[in-house]
Each structure stands twice: as structure tokens, then as C-alpha cells.
Amino acid sequence: MKELIYMWIESVSNRANIYKQGIQFSNNYIVELRKNEYYEIESVDIYKNDNIYRNLYGESIINISAIVGINGVGKTTIMDILGSPRDTKKRYLLEWRYFLIYRCDEKYVIEGNGLDIVEDFILNIPEYSSDEFSFICKYDEKTKKFICINFCNESGEIEKSIKYFYFQDKPADKQGYLKSEHEYDTDYNVCFERVDMKPNAANVYKTCFFIRDNLEFNSHINMQRLTFEIDAKTDIRIKAATNLDKEAIREVFIIKILLAIIYRMDTGKTAVERLPIDTKNNIFSYNSNDYKQYMRILEECIDDYNGWGWNKEKIVTSSLVDLLERIPINFFDKKDRQILITSSMIFTIRDDYSKDIYNLLLSYSDYISFSYCGISAGEKKILDVFSGVFSHVNIFDRNNRNDEKTNIILLDEPDKGLHPEMSRRFISWLVKVFNNEKGIGCKYQFIISTHSPFMISDIPSPYVHCLKHEMKGKIWISQISDSPFGLLNSIPDLMKDTFFMDSPFGEFANLYFGKLVNEITEINTVSDSEIMEKIKQKIRVVNDPVLNKYLNKFLEKKVKELGNVEEQIVYYEDRIKELRGQ
């Protein structure tokens, strides 16, 4: 089995400040670093552990880890170190010094940046090694050191055995509208490939129907109002001599798709000159009787472009047109039949799933725009996360089946914007989805950054890693520690943990309560009925029965201490009236 087992951060300072901190990502193997008096790592203890959590989430999922802490403490920085493609990572190499240890069957891979960190415990490091490194190693039990065998990128078998997929949080206003440019931001690092896990339009479309038809999801996510729109990526507007029927609307849509292709070609200008297009105003004077003539001109232009030897991108016009003509005419905007038309394709989740639409979105995304609406920002977030995951499960795993491969999936705050009930169910949804992938033999390792105690209650405590700020001098330093809480801990217990909140109450309520306690403490007479009534009124506002009772008892104690018999009688008579009123 292949898995990430340990991360050591020597120093990170570009956003959060993290120094000499380790994270144990596996419970199968335990890593302990031996350091000298200067806190330099001299050797590494690795021993196999009796992992009671094995197969907790099913056979496909190795484990699920969580990184928790307040904003700015370094959660996303750790995720970026793990999952960023090299083009992103190289901007921070001077500020990120770290190493990662992977177990790959009987060997180890040590990957990182900062060669001097590992020189004392990795033997036989090649002289020409760079500061950014990835070594395949054997482990010597006697010396507790690694012996370098080769560079990882010179061993294709191991290099391709682990792959990272990184879902990064994005603002809510960016959800629900997808652009196709750079759908897959991938790279081959010095070792394992990193993939920026962006959902593509085809898999958003497919995931919508998966959620709609899956009882586990659809009982909590209302997809019934979901509406899709597909349009050609062209500024050309169609001006028709007469209103068009639905068949003609589809014809216009096909022409606009071909125009979007033409406009991206070097020969596109020639085709446009042969069509009735006012290039100044971007208006195509369309005559439905001339549809076949327009199609012939566009197809000739595309075929001519395909004929150029230097052009590697071949558009098979007949296949595209056949695909578009198979899409039912009821998918096209029924209201859009006026003289100036846009001819976009508008349809709802209540329509049947169309394999042709999926193929259109998958194969021709450079030429079409895809958007959807009718669900909340939280529901869009769920859709974004799972369609991003499905995009890569489907594309990478089904086309490149490898029973020995491990996918490490990084989810940066996937619960952001979700209702607590959705957060509570999120892990169970992941488990259900990934254990339903029949025929896919690869394993999955999840690392999730989160603020949600609901997620933590689904994860064993050894896999929960807490980050907390500590002031050292004039600098905030982030400390990493194991969590005392985890699987099946109650939410109130988790909420009281300072890694989530300093108090289970809102800060305004916290201050209100503290101020009220002080007011009662400072009472020096109970004869002033106006002051007493104000304090009683403030106590009535407190909704929590335990705190309300505490405040009333505290006030009663003050009355006994300071009041004469008559004043105490007045207080208790008022209190009896209150209780009878309740």
C-alpha cells in the first residue's frame, strides 16, 4: 500500500509562521524524529502500529485526516505545501522548508525542499541533488536512517503510484459559473503529480443528476429548481427575419457553436466574409431557408483548417453536428423566438439526463459557456466539491486503472458556507461515494481543513491535527498538536474545545453575562427598587435556564446579605409573582 505517513515543517513564513512542527498522517506507521542538542534531525524511528482504525471507512479509503484551527493559523498553508503544482510552489520555495515521508510498499519516498534538513538521516544522497528533492529510500532499522536508492522521478513506477488532487476554496460568487480554460492544472513535480481539482462543466452536469437520483443526497439538497444554460462562446447575435420555431432555434444554436470554433481559427475571417454578418455590430442576418448554405460554408472553413499540417486540433464537424442534432428540441429556450435571438440552450434538472449534452460539455468546452442557477450557495458548494472529485475519479481512474495507486485528495474548507446539517453529513457522503466506485482498485487518502466540529466527530482523534497561535516575542507562531477529541465526541464537547472557540456563546452574549455578574457583585444596597428592577429585567433576557438560575441565585444571595427583613420579603414576593407568571 502507498500512503503519506508524515510531514515535517522546518520553517514556513510566507503567511503563517510554523517552525519545527510535525504531523502524523498515518496510524499504520508511527514516525518519531531523534534530534541533537541543536534540534537538528539525526535519525528517524519508524515502526509499524496496530491500527485499530483500518478499514473504518471501507476498503477504498485509507484514512481521513482533518486540520483545524482559527483563521490565519496556517491550515491552507499546509494544504498548499502538500497539493500545490510546482509552478505555484516555486514562488515559495525560499519560504517553505519541509519534508514528507511516504510508505510505498517496502520502500519509502522522502520529498521536500531544503536538502540540509535531511542530510544527516538520509545516506548516499547524490552530489548533484538540488534543494528541492524526492528520493526513493530503504530504511535501516539499526541506524534508524534512510539509504537513498534513486531519484523518484527516475523511477516511473513509483512516481505514478501516488497522485494529489487539491480542491481549493473559492468565493461563493464564483460558484455556479464555470469557465473551461485550464480545466486541469496539473504538473509533474520532482516526484508525485499534483492536480488542481477544478470541476469541469461535464461533470457538474453529471453530478447534478447523481445527487438528484441519490436518496442519501437528495433528501437534504433540493435540486428541483436547478436550471442549466449552455450557449456558444461568441458575441455574434442572430437577427431573424421572422419568428423561429423550436427546430430553427436548434439550427441557430448549431451555427453559433460553429461560429465560436471559426472565430478561434486563423482562417476564421475568410468564413465570416462569406456569411451575412455585420462585423461592426456583430449581427448575423439569419434566414432559416439558407441554413444548409451557412452550414456548408462553416464546414468548408473548418475542414480547410483541419487540413493544415501544423494544426493538431482537429474538429470533426459531422460528429459535432450529429451530436447537436440529437439533443431534443425541447431543451432550447422556448421563449427565445423573437427577431433578435440568443438561441441558448436552457433546460432543467427535471429533464432527462442526456449523454449527448455530457459529451458536448466534455469535448467542446472551449467553445461553449455553461452556467446553472436555482440552488443556494451552500448547495452549489456541495456540487462544486463532488463534481470536482468526480471529474478526476472518472477521468484519471477509469482511463488509467491501476490497482496499486493511491490518490491523496486535499479538500480546503469544503464545509465553508454549508448548513450544519450538511457539514454533519459530509464525511458520510464522501465514504458512500468512494466506496461505491466499483471496479476502481486504487486507494484514497483524504486530508481536510475545516472549522466544523461536525466533521471532527466523524474522524478518529489521531487523525485530527490542531493548530493554535502562540505569541513568542513579537511574532505569532503556529503550534501543531493532536486533538483530545474525535470520533463520536459530542458536538457540545467539541464546541468547548479552544481550538474551535474560546466560548460556547457569542462574544456579545459573553460580555453581557460578564457585565451582569459584575453589576450584581457591585450592589451595595437592595433598597433602590429602580436598580433592582433593572437587574431583574437583564436576568430575564438570559435564555439559558442554567445561567438564568445561577444569576437569580447570585442576586438572591446579595439580597440576603444586604437586605433587612422587609426588603427580603419584597424581593421574594416579586420572585413568587415571576415564577407564577412562568
XYZ file of C-alpha atoms in Angstrom:
582
model
C 0.000 0.000 0.000
C 1.101 3.557 -0.723
C 0.332 6.397 1.667
C 1.594 9.683 3.067
C 2.651 8.907 6.630
C 4.417 12.025 7.943
C 5.084 15.721 7.331
C 7.830 17.789 8.969
C 7.791 21.578 8.635
C 11.203 23.034 9.361
C 10.095 26.582 8.626
C 7.250 28.330 6.838
C 6.932 32.103 6.937
C 5.100 33.411 3.888
C 1.686 33.583 5.624
C 1.520 31.710 8.923
C 4.728 31.167 10.880
C 5.311 27.469 11.511
C 8.659 26.219 12.812
C 9.860 22.672 13.558
C 6.449 21.025 13.709
C 5.414 17.528 12.615
C 2.120 15.970 11.523
C 1.426 12.227 11.630
C -0.875 11.437 8.673
C -0.939 7.654 9.149
C -1.773 5.348 12.019
C -0.257 2.360 10.197
C 3.288 3.626 10.751
C 4.435 5.912 13.536
C 7.307 8.328 12.902
C 9.450 9.748 15.700
C 12.349 12.106 14.967
C 15.528 11.993 17.005
C 17.181 15.392 17.318
C 20.520 16.610 18.651
C 21.123 19.485 21.068
C 20.758 21.968 18.211
C 17.346 20.492 17.348
C 18.690 19.084 14.083
C 17.227 15.748 12.967
C 19.849 12.989 13.253
C 17.740 9.858 12.783
C 14.165 8.702 12.333
C 12.314 5.989 14.246
C 9.631 4.317 12.133
C 7.646 1.417 13.487
C 4.534 -0.398 12.381
C 1.482 0.287 14.501
C -1.525 -1.855 15.332
C -4.034 0.366 13.573
C -7.463 -0.143 15.108
C -8.954 2.275 12.560
C -8.031 0.197 9.500
C -10.955 -0.018 7.044
C -13.042 2.237 9.278
C -14.367 3.971 6.150
C -14.346 0.865 3.931
C -11.657 -0.810 1.871
C -11.171 2.047 -0.602
C -10.342 4.774 1.929
C -7.027 4.501 3.803
C -7.890 7.276 6.230
C -9.418 10.733 6.581
C -7.385 13.420 8.377
C -8.520 16.864 9.488
C -6.580 20.069 10.076
C -8.383 22.502 12.381
C -7.686 25.924 13.831
C -8.793 29.548 13.664
C -8.335 31.694 10.554
C -4.747 32.677 9.798
C -3.146 29.878 11.785
C -1.786 28.026 8.725
C -4.319 25.394 7.622
C -4.357 26.477 3.978
C -0.569 26.952 4.014
C -0.145 23.281 4.953
C -2.623 22.272 2.234
C -0.725 24.398 -0.296
C 2.575 22.754 0.616
C 1.028 19.329 0.115
C -1.021 19.983 -3.005
C 0.241 22.954 -5.000
C 1.592 22.306 -8.506
C 5.250 23.140 -8.937
C 4.559 26.418 -10.779
C 2.734 27.659 -7.678
C 5.099 26.090 -5.197
C 8.288 27.534 -6.726
C 7.209 31.048 -5.688
C 7.508 29.981 -2.056
C 10.490 27.633 -2.119
C 12.650 30.123 -0.215
C 9.942 30.311 2.476
C 8.868 26.641 2.595
C 11.368 24.214 4.117
C 9.863 20.818 4.810
C 9.886 17.122 4.003
C 7.210 14.456 3.515
C 7.628 10.732 4.161
C 5.633 8.202 2.131
C 5.467 4.466 2.557
C 5.409 2.765 -0.868
C 5.127 -0.963 -0.208
C 8.559 -1.924 1.165
C 10.264 1.340 0.225
C 9.989 4.950 1.309
C 9.859 8.181 -0.643
C 11.124 11.346 1.014
C 10.076 14.504 -0.787
C 10.603 18.115 0.173
C 12.528 21.354 -0.032
C 15.671 22.150 1.957
C 18.297 19.466 1.428
C 20.218 20.398 4.567
C 17.242 19.309 6.715
C 17.597 15.653 5.662
C 21.349 15.281 5.051
C 22.008 13.760 8.495
C 19.440 10.981 8.267
C 19.491 10.121 4.527
C 22.687 8.364 3.439
C 24.095 8.212 -0.105
C 22.418 11.403 -1.319
C 23.764 12.055 -4.863
C 26.158 15.001 -5.057
C 24.175 16.774 -7.753
C 20.906 16.795 -5.760
C 19.041 20.108 -5.714
C 17.457 21.798 -2.743
C 14.074 20.563 -3.969
C 14.320 16.803 -3.720
C 12.495 13.492 -3.916
C 14.382 10.300 -3.060
C 13.420 6.631 -3.103
C 14.933 5.091 0.019
C 15.377 1.937 2.031
C 15.151 2.135 5.812
C 17.927 0.775 8.015
C 16.447 -0.471 11.312
C 19.852 -0.490 13.058
C 20.976 3.052 12.307
C 17.458 4.491 12.099
C 18.473 6.227 8.882
C 17.371 6.061 5.258
C 19.575 4.938 2.393
C 18.933 6.702 -0.908
C 18.423 4.334 -3.847
C 17.384 6.688 -6.632
C 15.595 9.892 -7.529
C 11.829 9.419 -7.546
C 11.380 10.956 -10.991
C 13.773 8.394 -12.454
C 11.513 5.550 -11.374
C 8.281 5.842 -13.326
C 6.552 3.033 -11.418
C 6.798 4.747 -8.026
C 6.398 8.251 -9.449
C 2.967 7.357 -10.821
C 1.831 5.369 -7.785
C 0.632 8.416 -5.818
C -1.231 11.439 -7.125
C -2.539 14.542 -5.336
C -5.872 16.211 -6.101
C -6.366 19.617 -4.490
C -9.761 21.298 -4.097
C -9.210 24.896 -3.056
C -11.915 27.006 -1.525
C -13.228 29.807 -3.725
C -15.668 32.692 -3.176
C -19.373 31.915 -3.392
C -19.881 34.323 -6.316
C -17.504 32.177 -8.382
C -19.615 29.072 -7.855
C -22.316 28.123 -10.301
C -20.496 29.543 -13.320
C -17.703 27.560 -14.865
C -15.112 28.635 -17.381
C -13.413 25.939 -19.348
C -9.960 27.462 -19.706
C -7.308 25.407 -17.923
C -9.765 22.864 -16.572
C -6.926 20.664 -15.316
C -3.961 22.415 -13.810
C -1.509 19.528 -13.486
C 2.218 19.152 -13.223
C 4.903 16.596 -12.746
C 6.806 17.720 -9.725
C 10.201 16.308 -8.870
C 8.076 13.385 -7.734
C 4.336 12.910 -7.446
C 1.919 14.727 -9.726
C -0.298 17.449 -8.313
C -3.680 18.231 -9.874
C -5.673 21.373 -9.155
C -9.092 19.809 -8.710
C -11.364 22.151 -10.633
C -14.772 20.800 -11.601
C -15.356 20.702 -15.336
C -18.738 21.518 -16.816
C -19.467 17.969 -17.981
C -19.045 16.539 -14.506
C -21.018 19.323 -12.844
C -23.864 18.351 -15.172
C -23.414 14.644 -14.403
C -23.088 15.222 -10.647
C -26.378 17.140 -10.569
C -28.190 14.012 -11.720
C -26.208 11.806 -9.334
C -27.399 13.996 -6.438
C -30.932 14.186 -7.804
C -31.223 10.384 -8.045
C -29.378 9.515 -4.819
C -31.627 9.358 -1.762
C -28.658 9.909 0.588
C -28.148 13.349 -1.005
C -31.492 14.470 -2.381
C -33.279 14.298 0.972
C -31.064 17.204 2.082
C -30.257 19.017 -1.168
C -33.196 20.356 -3.173
C -32.260 20.118 -6.856
C -35.772 20.507 -8.244
C -35.329 24.219 -9.120
C -31.957 23.708 -10.811
C -31.764 25.243 -14.294
C -28.897 24.951 -16.774
C -27.909 27.226 -19.622
C -25.497 26.401 -22.443
C -24.505 28.968 -25.030
C -21.835 29.415 -27.675
C -18.764 31.474 -26.769
C -19.310 34.147 -29.370
C -20.505 37.736 -29.307
C -22.453 37.241 -32.543
C -26.166 37.929 -32.183
C -28.692 36.415 -34.534
C -31.240 38.636 -36.243
C -34.018 36.662 -37.895
C -36.448 37.927 -40.498
C -39.346 36.107 -38.796
C -40.022 34.324 -35.544
C -38.407 30.887 -35.448
C -39.863 27.564 -34.398
C -38.048 25.256 -31.983
C -36.321 23.316 -34.766
C -34.945 26.545 -36.209
C -33.761 27.660 -32.761
C -31.658 24.496 -32.579
C -30.253 25.230 -36.036
C -29.215 28.699 -34.874
C -27.550 27.149 -31.827
C -25.558 24.775 -34.060
C -24.430 27.675 -36.257
C -23.352 29.681 -33.233
C -21.255 26.770 -31.940
C -19.530 26.523 -35.339
C -19.030 30.298 -35.367
C -17.380 30.052 -31.934
C -14.997 27.474 -33.411
C -14.379 29.577 -36.522
C -13.517 32.676 -34.504
C -10.699 30.783 -32.786
C -9.143 29.821 -36.131
C -6.635 31.782 -38.163
C -8.836 31.251 -41.220
C -11.994 32.403 -39.453
C -12.057 35.847 -41.054
C -12.437 34.316 -44.523
C -15.527 32.365 -43.446
C -17.124 35.391 -41.804
C -16.770 37.396 -45.039
C -18.841 34.734 -46.825
C -21.688 34.979 -44.306
C -24.296 37.778 -43.855
C -22.613 39.146 -40.722
C -22.410 42.828 -39.823
C -18.976 42.684 -38.164
C -19.283 46.216 -36.799
C -22.365 45.372 -34.741
C -21.781 41.582 -34.505
C -25.182 40.788 -36.002
C -25.840 37.762 -38.216
C -28.849 38.434 -40.519
C -30.226 34.932 -40.401
C -32.582 33.369 -42.927
C -33.769 29.918 -41.900
C -34.153 28.919 -45.560
C -30.393 29.321 -46.020
C -29.390 27.047 -43.123
C -27.787 24.407 -45.375
C -25.787 27.061 -47.231
C -24.486 28.528 -43.946
C -23.536 25.063 -42.757
C -21.660 24.289 -45.971
C -19.585 27.481 -45.665
C -18.740 26.835 -41.997
C -17.892 23.172 -42.581
C -15.652 24.044 -45.509
C -13.767 26.550 -43.379
C -13.284 24.085 -40.529
C -12.222 21.306 -42.916
C -9.745 23.679 -44.518
C -8.344 24.496 -41.083
C -8.085 20.800 -40.255
C -6.029 20.315 -43.390
C -3.153 22.435 -42.183
C -0.337 20.118 -41.074
C 0.699 22.261 -38.123
C -2.780 22.166 -36.625
C -3.032 19.376 -34.074
C -6.591 20.198 -33.007
C -8.948 18.534 -35.459
C -12.654 19.332 -35.306
C -14.789 16.623 -36.890
C -17.708 18.790 -37.961
C -20.022 15.935 -38.915
C -19.658 14.302 -35.467
C -20.322 17.592 -33.690
C -23.373 18.403 -35.806
C -24.757 14.879 -35.379
C -24.359 15.235 -31.618
C -26.113 18.625 -31.567
C -28.968 17.422 -33.775
C -29.653 14.541 -31.366
C -30.356 16.941 -28.490
C -34.155 17.183 -28.068
C -35.644 20.444 -29.326
C -37.456 20.994 -26.018
C -34.040 21.740 -24.457
C -33.860 25.027 -26.324
C -35.247 28.283 -24.963
C -38.933 28.176 -25.757
C -39.382 31.909 -25.178
C -36.438 32.984 -27.311
C -38.127 33.249 -30.725
C -38.064 36.988 -31.239
C -36.464 38.895 -34.103
C -33.125 39.287 -32.213
C -32.341 35.958 -30.551
C -29.570 34.493 -28.426
C -30.500 30.832 -29.014
C -29.027 29.498 -25.791
C -29.993 26.043 -24.605
C -31.981 26.278 -21.353
C -33.233 23.188 -19.544
C -33.885 21.957 -16.017
C -32.916 19.065 -13.794
C -36.398 17.683 -14.376
C -35.451 16.902 -17.970
C -33.847 13.530 -18.618
C -30.093 13.126 -18.355
C -28.565 13.420 -21.828
C -25.346 11.641 -22.712
C -25.099 13.944 -25.741
C -25.090 17.052 -23.542
C -22.439 15.447 -21.339
C -20.266 14.740 -24.397
C -20.841 18.264 -25.713
C -19.669 19.769 -22.426
C -16.750 17.362 -22.155
C -15.378 17.567 -25.694
C -16.245 21.103 -26.823
C -15.914 23.122 -23.625
C -13.536 25.579 -25.315
C -16.393 26.822 -27.492
C -19.352 26.869 -25.105
C -20.275 28.508 -21.807
C -22.127 26.596 -19.122
C -23.931 28.039 -16.108
C -26.530 26.902 -13.634
C -28.823 28.520 -11.080
C -31.772 27.735 -8.837
C -29.895 26.338 -5.829
C -28.366 28.020 -2.773
C -24.697 28.943 -2.310
C -24.280 26.049 0.134
C -25.811 23.587 -2.333
C -23.527 24.954 -5.052
C -20.579 24.328 -2.750
C -21.546 20.667 -2.366
C -21.991 20.463 -6.128
C -18.576 22.051 -6.735
C -16.773 19.730 -4.322
C -18.301 16.487 -5.542
C -18.195 17.366 -9.241
C -14.522 18.277 -8.791
C -13.927 14.905 -7.167
C -15.978 13.066 -9.798
C -14.133 14.831 -12.617
C -10.915 13.194 -11.542
C -12.238 9.870 -10.348
C -13.878 9.406 -13.742
C -11.115 10.748 -15.968
C -7.975 9.611 -14.252
C -9.085 6.373 -12.623
C -11.345 4.866 -15.244
C -8.969 5.568 -18.110
C -5.835 4.620 -16.178
C -6.843 1.771 -13.926
C -4.055 0.973 -11.504
C -4.858 -1.241 -8.565
C -1.687 -0.140 -6.804
C -2.286 3.602 -6.984
C -3.179 5.958 -4.119
C -4.978 9.250 -4.654
C -4.431 11.833 -1.927
C -7.409 14.193 -2.012
C -6.988 17.566 -0.314
C -10.171 19.500 0.484
C -9.607 23.037 1.747
C -12.607 24.070 3.871
C -15.236 22.160 1.862
C -17.745 22.939 4.643
C -17.484 26.712 4.168
C -20.967 28.136 3.623
C -22.709 24.860 4.446
C -25.619 24.455 6.820
C -24.510 22.493 9.928
C -26.639 19.532 8.851
C -24.756 19.352 5.530
C -21.439 19.567 7.407
C -22.613 16.778 9.686
C -23.327 14.530 6.703
C -20.327 15.492 4.553
C -17.950 12.696 5.649
C -20.648 10.047 5.280
C -21.306 11.317 1.737
C -17.606 11.023 0.888
C -17.481 7.496 2.273
C -20.588 6.455 0.349
C -19.324 7.904 -2.947
C -15.835 6.440 -2.797
C -16.866 3.016 -1.653
C -19.402 2.882 -4.490
C -16.727 3.154 -7.183
C -16.963 -0.452 -8.351
C -14.068 -1.711 -10.428
C -11.719 1.011 -9.243
C -8.955 -0.625 -7.253
C -6.995 2.430 -6.171
C -6.992 3.734 -2.601
C -7.877 7.183 -1.289
C -6.355 9.260 1.473
C -8.279 12.402 2.430
C -6.883 15.477 4.167
C -9.492 18.119 5.011
C -9.047 21.554 6.534
C -12.165 22.587 8.383
C -13.783 24.775 11.024
C -16.609 22.307 11.530
C -16.900 20.323 14.781
C -19.492 18.200 12.954
C -16.793 16.834 10.667
C -14.388 16.218 13.545
C -16.940 13.994 15.278
C -16.634 11.640 12.265
C -12.815 11.387 12.421
C -10.707 9.436 14.994
C -8.615 11.669 17.262
C -5.166 10.511 15.952
C -6.150 11.938 12.562
C -7.237 15.332 13.909
C -4.412 17.895 13.934
C -4.959 21.179 15.768
C -3.166 24.438 15.001
C -3.038 27.224 17.542
C -1.336 30.638 17.717
C 1.209 31.373 20.406
C 2.924 34.742 20.854
C 6.712 34.403 21.003
C 8.353 37.771 21.363
C 6.509 39.929 18.872
C 5.666 37.115 16.448
C 2.672 34.810 16.314
C 3.904 31.213 15.947
C 1.597 28.339 14.998
C 1.858 25.197 17.122
C 0.533 21.821 15.946
C -0.840 19.320 18.423
C -3.016 16.220 18.494
C -6.666 16.618 19.348
C -8.232 15.187 22.524
C -11.488 14.909 20.584
C -12.575 12.851 17.609
C -14.928 10.089 16.532
C -18.302 10.189 18.340
C -17.353 13.028 20.658
C -20.421 15.160 21.250
C -20.724 18.462 19.452
C -21.010 20.450 22.730
C -17.692 18.937 23.887
C -16.063 19.867 20.597
C -17.516 23.363 20.679
C -15.987 23.921 24.109
C -12.546 22.956 22.793
C -10.479 26.131 22.438
C -9.281 25.003 19.004
C -12.772 25.864 17.806
C -13.934 28.644 20.116
C -12.906 30.415 23.298
C -16.513 30.188 24.496
C -19.656 28.259 23.500
C -21.530 31.591 23.486
C -21.401 34.533 21.117
C -18.952 37.218 22.191
C -21.715 39.810 22.722
C -23.572 37.362 24.985
C -20.310 36.534 26.754
C -19.674 40.213 27.526
C -23.319 40.729 28.502
C -23.132 37.906 31.038
C -19.800 39.108 32.469
C -21.053 42.663 32.826
C -24.265 41.493 34.528
C -22.292 39.397 37.041
C -20.181 42.471 37.825
C -23.302 44.618 38.309
C -24.717 42.132 40.825
C -21.336 41.890 42.580
C -21.161 45.669 42.974
C -24.653 46.041 44.547
C -24.222 47.729 47.954
C -27.905 48.235 48.778
C -31.137 46.470 47.841
C -33.372 49.365 48.893
C -33.148 51.070 45.490
C -36.085 49.449 43.708
C -35.209 51.020 40.339
C -31.715 49.470 40.262
C -33.050 46.116 41.454
C -35.750 46.081 38.765
C -33.205 46.868 36.029
C -31.023 43.965 37.116
C -34.022 41.610 37.263
C -35.011 42.696 33.766
C -31.497 41.958 32.489
C -31.619 38.488 34.081
C -34.963 37.749 32.355
C -33.266 38.321 28.985
C -30.903 35.353 29.594
C -32.486 32.401 27.834
C -30.250 29.574 29.079
C -32.061 28.031 32.109
C -28.834 27.108 33.937
C -27.320 30.585 33.617
C -30.645 32.239 34.388
C -30.931 30.188 37.586
C -27.320 30.995 38.516
C -27.916 34.760 38.168
C -31.123 34.644 40.187
C -29.356 32.671 42.941
C -26.497 35.167 42.916
C -28.928 38.087 43.212
C -30.838 36.275 45.986
C -27.564 35.830 47.898
C -26.953 39.591 47.667
C -30.455 40.328 48.990
C -29.850 38.042 51.981
C -26.508 39.709 52.685
C -27.627 43.337 52.386
C -31.378 43.477 52.917
C -33.402 43.734 56.125
C -36.406 41.510 56.682
C -38.864 43.840 54.925
C -36.598 44.164 51.839
C -36.186 40.397 51.661
C -39.970 39.940 51.861
C -40.453 42.389 48.954
C -37.810 40.545 46.890
C -39.356 37.099 47.472
C -42.895 38.338 46.810
C -41.731 39.709 43.437
C -39.910 36.465 42.737
C -43.024 34.393 43.543
C -45.067 36.527 41.124
C -42.447 35.918 38.418
C -42.484 32.157 38.934
C -46.287 32.051 38.889
C -46.253 34.043 35.676
C -43.948 31.464 34.069
